[in-house]
Each structure stands twice: as structure tokens, then as C-alpha cells.
């Protein structure tokens, strides 16, 4: 779909082999440097399709097949793209959207989904619930945690991926975009990338301003529709303190599933169970059970 900006948003829609009545459409959104083909997206799609849900594997703006083909790029708070996709579904596939939609975000998109669910007055009525997995709900704290020595290999790999995605769209010499891309080339950390590219490209003063405006933590209290929040306290890249300090009990629409172990978008079952989904993936079983409460 074209959202009017000249860019396109794309995904892959799957219909279940045996549709189940009144099952909401599930929209799966990948994390930073991922796409609709990320392994966790494919695994979740298989799990929910097997339970009779239609599934949309959505690419964020400028990701997947559209790397190098958009003028703007995704970031942790770009909820307007999700709303545009939902509006498009309601218009073009009204029968499919009639049972409602559940939006599921992983990592960076988990922050986006929580922000979407908490944006008072902007959440489309078709959204019946949300799921966030390993979401960096405090973006500033996450950026600082990436600087720890133990995270250096992944930090550098992720930064290389981010640079490659961004620089795949050549900028006209002498333009503001060319200056921002020069900052991308100089960046030595994700903070540098956010400070030199993401913030100025989207109208924020600097990285801290971008983090302040878009961190999901401030949107959690406004969420009124069922929202599952899955996170592991041993996540190497996301600080546990924001999750531990938040008063979950005061907000009944939120369903926190905070566990001690699981890593970042990991949560593999310790053993295979009889009839377990996709060979025992705990994360996907939790997602399916949450969907069952909405069906």
C-alpha cells in the first residue's frame, strides 16, 4: 500500500487452511534490522495460522523488500504507519477485519505497539488487543545498556545492519539527507546513529528528545484494551528496572508476563511437550493462549 508519502508499506497476508469463526486477524511486526522473514515472525505466523487466524507479516517502512526504496524509515515510535495499515485493511478487506485485529510487536516494534495501544483517541476501534515481546520501553536506558562491554559484538553487528539499511537509499549531494547520511557513516554507536540520523530526520532535537517522546513506558497507563507484555529480566540489551518499577497491578488491561530467563526474543521451551506448537516454542504458545482469551 502507498500511504501518500511516496513510500510503500508491504507485508504478506496468509489465510488459514481451516478458518475459525470470530478469530481476529493477527498483525506481526518485526524488530530492528529485521523483516517479515525474521525467524521469530515466521514461527509466530505458523503458530497462529494453525489456530485458524489470518496473519499479516508486516515490514516496517524501509525494511525487508523495501530497503533502499523509501524516502523515510521506521523508528521506535512510528505508530502512524501501523494505523495506516489498519485503515487500509478495514477499507480493502472489511470481511477479514470484521473480527478485529491483534497487533504483535517484537523488540523495537514491541515499543511501537505499546505506544500505539496507549495513544488515547488514536487507536482504531478494530484493534482488540496488543502483544509486545522484549520491548525497549525506556529507549534511553536501552541505548546506554548497549554500550556495556558484553554487548559490544551484537551492538556493532546491529549498527552495521542499521547503516546498510539507511545508506541503501542514496541522498542527493548538498541536501539535509546527505548531511544525515554523513552522520550515519561517522556513527560509532547506536546512540550516535539515533542522534545524527533518526532524531533530525523526524524533527527531534537530539537522541534524548527522540527517546523521551517515543518510549512506551509513558504510554502504558493509558492502555485500556487487553495487552500482553512478555519480557525476560535476563535480556542482555534491555534494562530490567523499568519493568520492575512499573505498577502493573494498577492497570488491569495490561497482562505482564515477566520471567527471569528468556533472553531477547528467545523464550525457547526447555523441553518438547506433547502437542506443543512448533516443537515447543514457549513464546508462541503464550501468544496463542492470549489470542484464545480474545476469541
Short mmCIF file of C-alpha atoms in Angstrom, two decimals:
data_model
loop_
_atom_site.label_atom_id
_atom_site.label_comp_id
_atom_site.label_asym_id
_atom_site.label_seq_id
_atom_site.Cartn_x
_atom_site.Cartn_y
_atom_site.Cartn_z
CA UNK A 1 0.00 0.00 0.00
CA UNK A 2 1.03 3.64 -0.63
CA UNK A 3 0.34 5.87 2.38
CA UNK A 4 0.51 9.10 0.37
CA UNK A 5 4.13 9.95 1.21
CA UNK A 6 5.51 8.35 -1.94
CA UNK A 7 6.75 5.40 0.14
CA UNK A 8 5.12 1.99 0.21
CA UNK A 9 4.32 -0.30 3.13
CA UNK A 10 4.22 -4.00 2.38
CA UNK A 11 3.63 -7.34 4.03
CA UNK A 12 2.48 -10.87 3.34
CA UNK A 13 -1.08 -11.91 4.16
CA UNK A 14 -1.85 -15.55 4.99
CA UNK A 15 -5.26 -17.18 5.25
CA UNK A 16 -5.57 -20.28 7.45
CA UNK A 17 -6.24 -23.62 5.80
CA UNK A 18 -9.16 -24.09 8.20
CA UNK A 19 -10.54 -20.66 9.19
CA UNK A 20 -12.07 -20.38 12.65
CA UNK A 21 -15.08 -18.15 13.24
CA UNK A 22 -14.60 -14.84 15.06
CA UNK A 23 -10.82 -15.16 15.22
CA UNK A 24 -9.10 -11.76 14.94
CA UNK A 25 -6.55 -11.05 12.25
CA UNK A 26 -3.02 -11.08 13.72
CA UNK A 27 -0.53 -8.46 12.50
CA UNK A 28 3.09 -9.42 13.25
CA UNK A 29 5.73 -6.68 13.22
CA UNK A 30 9.48 -7.35 13.35
CA UNK A 31 12.23 -5.63 15.29
CA UNK A 32 15.28 -3.53 14.40
CA UNK A 33 17.13 -4.70 11.26
CA UNK A 34 14.52 -7.45 10.77
CA UNK A 35 11.76 -8.09 8.25
CA UNK A 36 8.68 -10.20 7.64
CA UNK A 37 11.09 -13.12 7.08
CA UNK A 38 12.73 -12.94 10.51
CA UNK A 39 12.63 -16.43 12.07
CA UNK A 40 10.52 -15.36 15.06
CA UNK A 41 7.95 -13.77 12.72
CA UNK A 42 7.70 -16.92 10.62
CA UNK A 43 7.41 -19.10 13.72
CA UNK A 44 4.62 -16.98 15.19
CA UNK A 45 2.80 -16.91 11.86
CA UNK A 46 2.80 -20.69 11.72
CA UNK A 47 1.53 -20.95 15.28
CA UNK A 48 -1.45 -18.64 14.88
CA UNK A 49 -2.35 -19.88 11.40
CA UNK A 50 -2.65 -23.36 12.88
CA UNK A 51 -5.28 -21.96 15.25
CA UNK A 52 -7.44 -20.52 12.48
CA UNK A 53 -6.27 -16.89 12.47
CA UNK A 54 -5.43 -14.94 9.34
CA UNK A 55 -1.96 -13.40 9.63
CA UNK A 56 -0.25 -10.35 8.17
CA UNK A 57 3.56 -10.36 8.34
CA UNK A 58 4.25 -6.64 8.06
CA UNK A 59 7.50 -4.97 7.02
CA UNK A 60 8.30 -1.71 8.72
CA UNK A 61 8.92 1.29 6.47
CA UNK A 62 12.18 0.80 4.59
CA UNK A 63 12.72 -2.77 5.79
CA UNK A 64 12.67 -6.15 4.05
CA UNK A 65 11.87 -5.85 0.33
CA UNK A 66 11.80 -2.05 0.63
CA UNK A 67 15.35 -1.49 1.85
CA UNK A 68 16.68 1.35 -0.30
CA UNK A 69 13.27 2.08 -1.81
CA UNK A 70 11.74 4.56 0.67
CA UNK A 71 12.44 8.18 1.46
CA UNK A 72 11.63 7.75 5.15
CA UNK A 73 12.50 4.94 7.57
CA UNK A 74 10.94 3.27 10.57
CA UNK A 75 11.75 4.15 14.17
CA UNK A 76 10.61 3.01 17.61
CA UNK A 77 7.62 5.34 17.78
CA UNK A 78 6.30 5.43 14.21
CA UNK A 79 2.77 4.32 15.07
CA UNK A 80 1.23 6.27 12.19
CA UNK A 81 2.40 3.55 9.82
CA UNK A 82 0.59 0.86 11.82
CA UNK A 83 -2.57 2.98 11.86
CA UNK A 84 -2.32 3.48 8.08
CA UNK A 85 -2.06 -0.27 7.54
CA UNK A 86 -5.05 -0.92 9.81
CA UNK A 87 -7.13 1.68 7.96
CA UNK A 88 -6.16 0.08 4.65
CA UNK A 89 -7.22 -3.35 5.90
CA UNK A 90 -10.56 -2.01 7.11
CA UNK A 91 -11.22 -0.48 3.69
CA UNK A 92 -9.93 -3.18 1.36
CA UNK A 93 -10.60 -6.34 3.40
CA UNK A 94 -13.61 -5.47 5.56
CA UNK A 95 -14.74 -9.09 5.96
CA UNK A 96 -11.31 -10.14 7.19
CA UNK A 97 -11.05 -7.20 9.60
CA UNK A 98 -14.60 -7.62 10.90
CA UNK A 99 -13.48 -9.91 13.73
CA UNK A 100 -10.94 -7.33 14.83
CA UNK A 101 -7.16 -7.18 14.82
CA UNK A 102 -4.45 -8.04 17.33
CA UNK A 103 -1.14 -6.25 16.78
CA UNK A 104 2.03 -8.07 17.87
CA UNK A 105 5.41 -6.34 18.01
CA UNK A 106 8.86 -7.70 18.74
CA UNK A 107 11.75 -5.72 20.23
CA UNK A 108 11.69 -2.20 18.70
CA UNK A 109 8.21 -2.90 17.28
CA UNK A 110 7.13 -4.00 20.75
CA UNK A 111 7.76 -0.45 21.93
CA UNK A 112 5.81 0.78 18.90
CA UNK A 113 2.85 -1.49 19.67
CA UNK A 114 2.66 -0.40 23.32
CA UNK A 115 2.79 3.25 22.24
CA UNK A 116 0.03 2.55 19.70
CA UNK A 117 -2.15 0.87 22.35
CA UNK A 118 -1.70 3.83 24.70
CA UNK A 119 -2.27 6.69 22.26
CA UNK A 120 -5.58 7.98 23.57
CA UNK A 121 -8.02 8.86 20.80
CA UNK A 122 -5.81 7.50 18.01
CA UNK A 123 -6.23 3.74 18.44
CA UNK A 124 -8.57 2.33 15.75
CA UNK A 125 -11.67 0.60 17.19
CA UNK A 126 -10.87 -2.58 15.22
CA UNK A 127 -7.86 -3.27 17.47
CA UNK A 128 -8.97 -5.83 20.05
CA UNK A 129 -5.61 -6.29 21.73
CA UNK A 130 -1.86 -6.00 21.54
CA UNK A 131 1.23 -8.03 22.34
CA UNK A 132 4.74 -6.72 22.98
CA UNK A 133 7.76 -9.03 23.21
CA UNK A 134 11.11 -7.85 24.59
CA UNK A 135 10.14 -4.21 24.13
CA UNK A 136 12.66 -1.44 24.99
CA UNK A 137 10.08 0.56 26.91
CA UNK A 138 12.77 3.02 28.09
CA UNK A 139 14.70 3.83 24.91
CA UNK A 140 17.36 5.90 26.65
CA UNK A 141 18.13 3.14 29.16
CA UNK A 142 18.34 0.61 26.34
CA UNK A 143 20.73 2.80 24.36
CA UNK A 144 23.01 3.09 27.40
CA UNK A 145 22.87 -0.64 28.06
CA UNK A 146 24.10 -1.38 24.53
CA UNK A 147 27.37 0.32 25.50
CA UNK A 148 28.23 -2.37 28.05
CA UNK A 149 31.29 -4.42 27.10
CA UNK A 150 29.39 -7.71 26.96
CA UNK A 151 27.06 -6.28 24.30
CA UNK A 152 29.80 -4.96 22.01
CA UNK A 153 29.70 -7.76 19.34
CA UNK A 154 25.93 -7.56 18.89
CA UNK A 155 25.98 -3.77 19.17
CA UNK A 156 28.47 -3.48 16.30
CA UNK A 157 26.63 -6.05 14.18
CA UNK A 158 23.31 -4.28 14.67
CA UNK A 159 24.85 -0.89 13.92
CA UNK A 160 26.27 -2.25 10.65
CA UNK A 161 22.83 -3.51 9.67
CA UNK A 162 21.21 -0.17 10.51
CA UNK A 163 23.82 1.70 8.49
CA UNK A 164 23.37 -0.60 5.50
CA UNK A 165 19.58 -0.15 5.54
CA UNK A 166 19.86 3.63 5.77
CA UNK A 167 22.62 4.15 3.20
CA UNK A 168 20.90 1.88 0.66
CA UNK A 169 18.87 4.93 -0.43
CA UNK A 170 21.36 7.40 -1.97
CA UNK A 171 20.97 11.03 -0.95
CA UNK A 172 21.26 14.00 -3.29
CA UNK A 173 24.53 15.87 -2.61
CA UNK A 174 24.13 19.06 -0.62
CA UNK A 175 20.77 18.08 0.89
CA UNK A 176 19.84 17.65 4.54
CA UNK A 177 19.56 13.91 3.91
CA UNK A 178 23.14 13.86 2.62
CA UNK A 179 24.28 15.53 5.86
CA UNK A 180 22.35 12.99 7.90
CA UNK A 181 23.85 10.12 5.93
CA UNK A 182 27.30 11.53 6.59
CA UNK A 183 26.45 11.34 10.29
CA UNK A 184 25.40 7.70 9.77
CA UNK A 185 28.82 6.90 8.28
CA UNK A 186 30.55 8.55 11.26
CA UNK A 187 28.39 6.82 13.88
CA UNK A 188 30.25 4.52 16.24
CA UNK A 189 27.28 3.64 18.45
CA UNK A 190 23.53 3.27 18.13
CA UNK A 191 23.24 6.44 20.20
CA UNK A 192 25.32 8.26 17.54
CA UNK A 193 23.02 6.86 14.85
CA UNK A 194 19.89 8.00 16.68
CA UNK A 195 21.42 11.38 17.46
CA UNK A 196 22.77 12.06 13.97
CA UNK A 197 20.07 10.47 11.83
CA UNK A 198 16.82 9.32 13.46
CA UNK A 199 16.26 12.44 15.56
CA UNK A 200 16.92 15.13 12.91
CA UNK A 201 15.19 13.12 10.15
CA UNK A 202 11.98 13.11 12.21
CA UNK A 203 12.03 16.57 13.74
CA UNK A 204 13.51 15.91 17.19
CA UNK A 205 16.29 17.92 18.74
CA UNK A 206 18.61 15.00 19.51
CA UNK A 207 18.63 11.34 20.54
CA UNK A 208 17.41 12.07 24.06
CA UNK A 209 14.47 14.03 22.70
CA UNK A 210 13.61 11.11 20.38
CA UNK A 211 13.82 8.68 23.31
CA UNK A 212 11.73 10.89 25.58
CA UNK A 213 8.89 11.35 23.10
CA UNK A 214 8.68 7.73 21.96
CA UNK A 215 9.45 5.49 24.95
CA UNK A 216 6.45 3.26 25.57
CA UNK A 217 6.76 3.43 29.35
CA UNK A 218 4.85 6.72 29.50
CA UNK A 219 2.00 5.27 27.37
CA UNK A 220 1.38 2.15 29.47
CA UNK A 221 -1.01 3.76 32.00
CA UNK A 222 -3.37 4.85 29.20
CA UNK A 223 -3.82 1.36 27.72
CA UNK A 224 -7.40 0.14 28.12
CA UNK A 225 -7.57 -2.84 25.73
CA UNK A 226 -6.06 -6.23 26.60
CA UNK A 227 -2.31 -6.12 26.05
CA UNK A 228 0.14 -8.92 26.76
CA UNK A 229 3.65 -7.79 27.72
CA UNK A 230 6.31 -10.51 27.58
CA UNK A 231 9.82 -9.80 28.82
CA UNK A 232 12.78 -11.62 30.35
CA UNK A 233 14.77 -9.99 33.13
CA UNK A 234 17.99 -11.53 31.76
CA UNK A 235 17.57 -9.73 28.42
CA UNK A 236 21.14 -8.58 27.71
CA UNK A 237 20.11 -5.44 25.81
CA UNK A 238 17.10 -4.12 27.72
CA UNK A 239 17.39 -2.93 31.31
CA UNK A 240 15.06 -4.73 33.75
CA UNK A 241 14.50 -1.73 36.05
CA UNK A 242 11.67 -0.07 34.04
CA UNK A 243 9.74 -3.35 34.06
CA UNK A 244 10.33 -3.97 37.77
CA UNK A 245 9.40 -0.42 38.80
CA UNK A 246 6.12 -0.18 36.88
CA UNK A 247 2.91 -0.78 38.86
CA UNK A 248 1.32 -3.47 36.69
CA UNK A 249 -1.41 -4.24 39.20
CA UNK A 250 -2.81 -0.72 38.87
CA UNK A 251 -3.52 -1.21 35.17
CA UNK A 252 -5.83 -4.20 34.62
CA UNK A 253 -5.75 -4.11 30.81
CA UNK A 254 -2.05 -4.99 30.90
CA UNK A 255 -1.13 -8.66 31.19
CA UNK A 256 2.53 -8.79 32.28
CA UNK A 257 4.43 -11.99 31.70
CA UNK A 258 7.79 -11.07 33.19
CA UNK A 259 10.10 -14.06 33.58
CA UNK A 260 13.62 -14.43 34.93
CA UNK A 261 15.12 -16.17 31.89
CA UNK A 262 14.47 -15.99 28.18
CA UNK A 263 16.97 -13.57 26.70
CA UNK A 264 15.92 -11.21 23.92
CA UNK A 265 13.03 -12.57 21.81
CA UNK A 266 14.14 -16.04 22.85
CA UNK A 267 11.93 -17.90 25.33
CA UNK A 268 12.62 -21.37 23.92
CA UNK A 269 10.90 -24.15 25.84
CA UNK A 270 13.25 -26.23 27.95
CA UNK A 271 11.81 -29.44 26.53
CA UNK A 272 9.40 -30.57 23.87
CA UNK A 273 5.90 -31.19 25.12
CA UNK A 274 3.26 -33.46 23.67
CA UNK A 275 1.38 -31.46 21.05
CA UNK A 276 3.38 -28.27 21.65
CA UNK A 277 3.26 -25.68 18.88
CA UNK A 278 6.28 -25.67 16.54
CA UNK A 279 8.25 -28.13 18.65
CA UNK A 280 7.72 -26.45 21.97
CA UNK A 281 8.24 -22.72 21.50
CA UNK A 282 7.03 -21.23 24.77
CA UNK A 283 6.68 -17.75 23.32
CA UNK A 284 4.35 -18.85 20.55
CA UNK A 285 2.24 -20.91 22.94
CA UNK A 286 1.80 -17.85 25.15
CA UNK A 287 0.74 -15.81 22.14
CA UNK A 288 -1.84 -18.43 21.11
CA UNK A 289 -3.27 -18.67 24.61
CA UNK A 290 -3.64 -14.91 24.81
CA UNK A 291 -5.46 -14.90 21.46
CA UNK A 292 -7.79 -17.58 22.79
CA UNK A 293 -8.88 -15.24 25.58
CA UNK A 294 -9.97 -12.71 22.92
CA UNK A 295 -11.72 -15.14 20.56
#
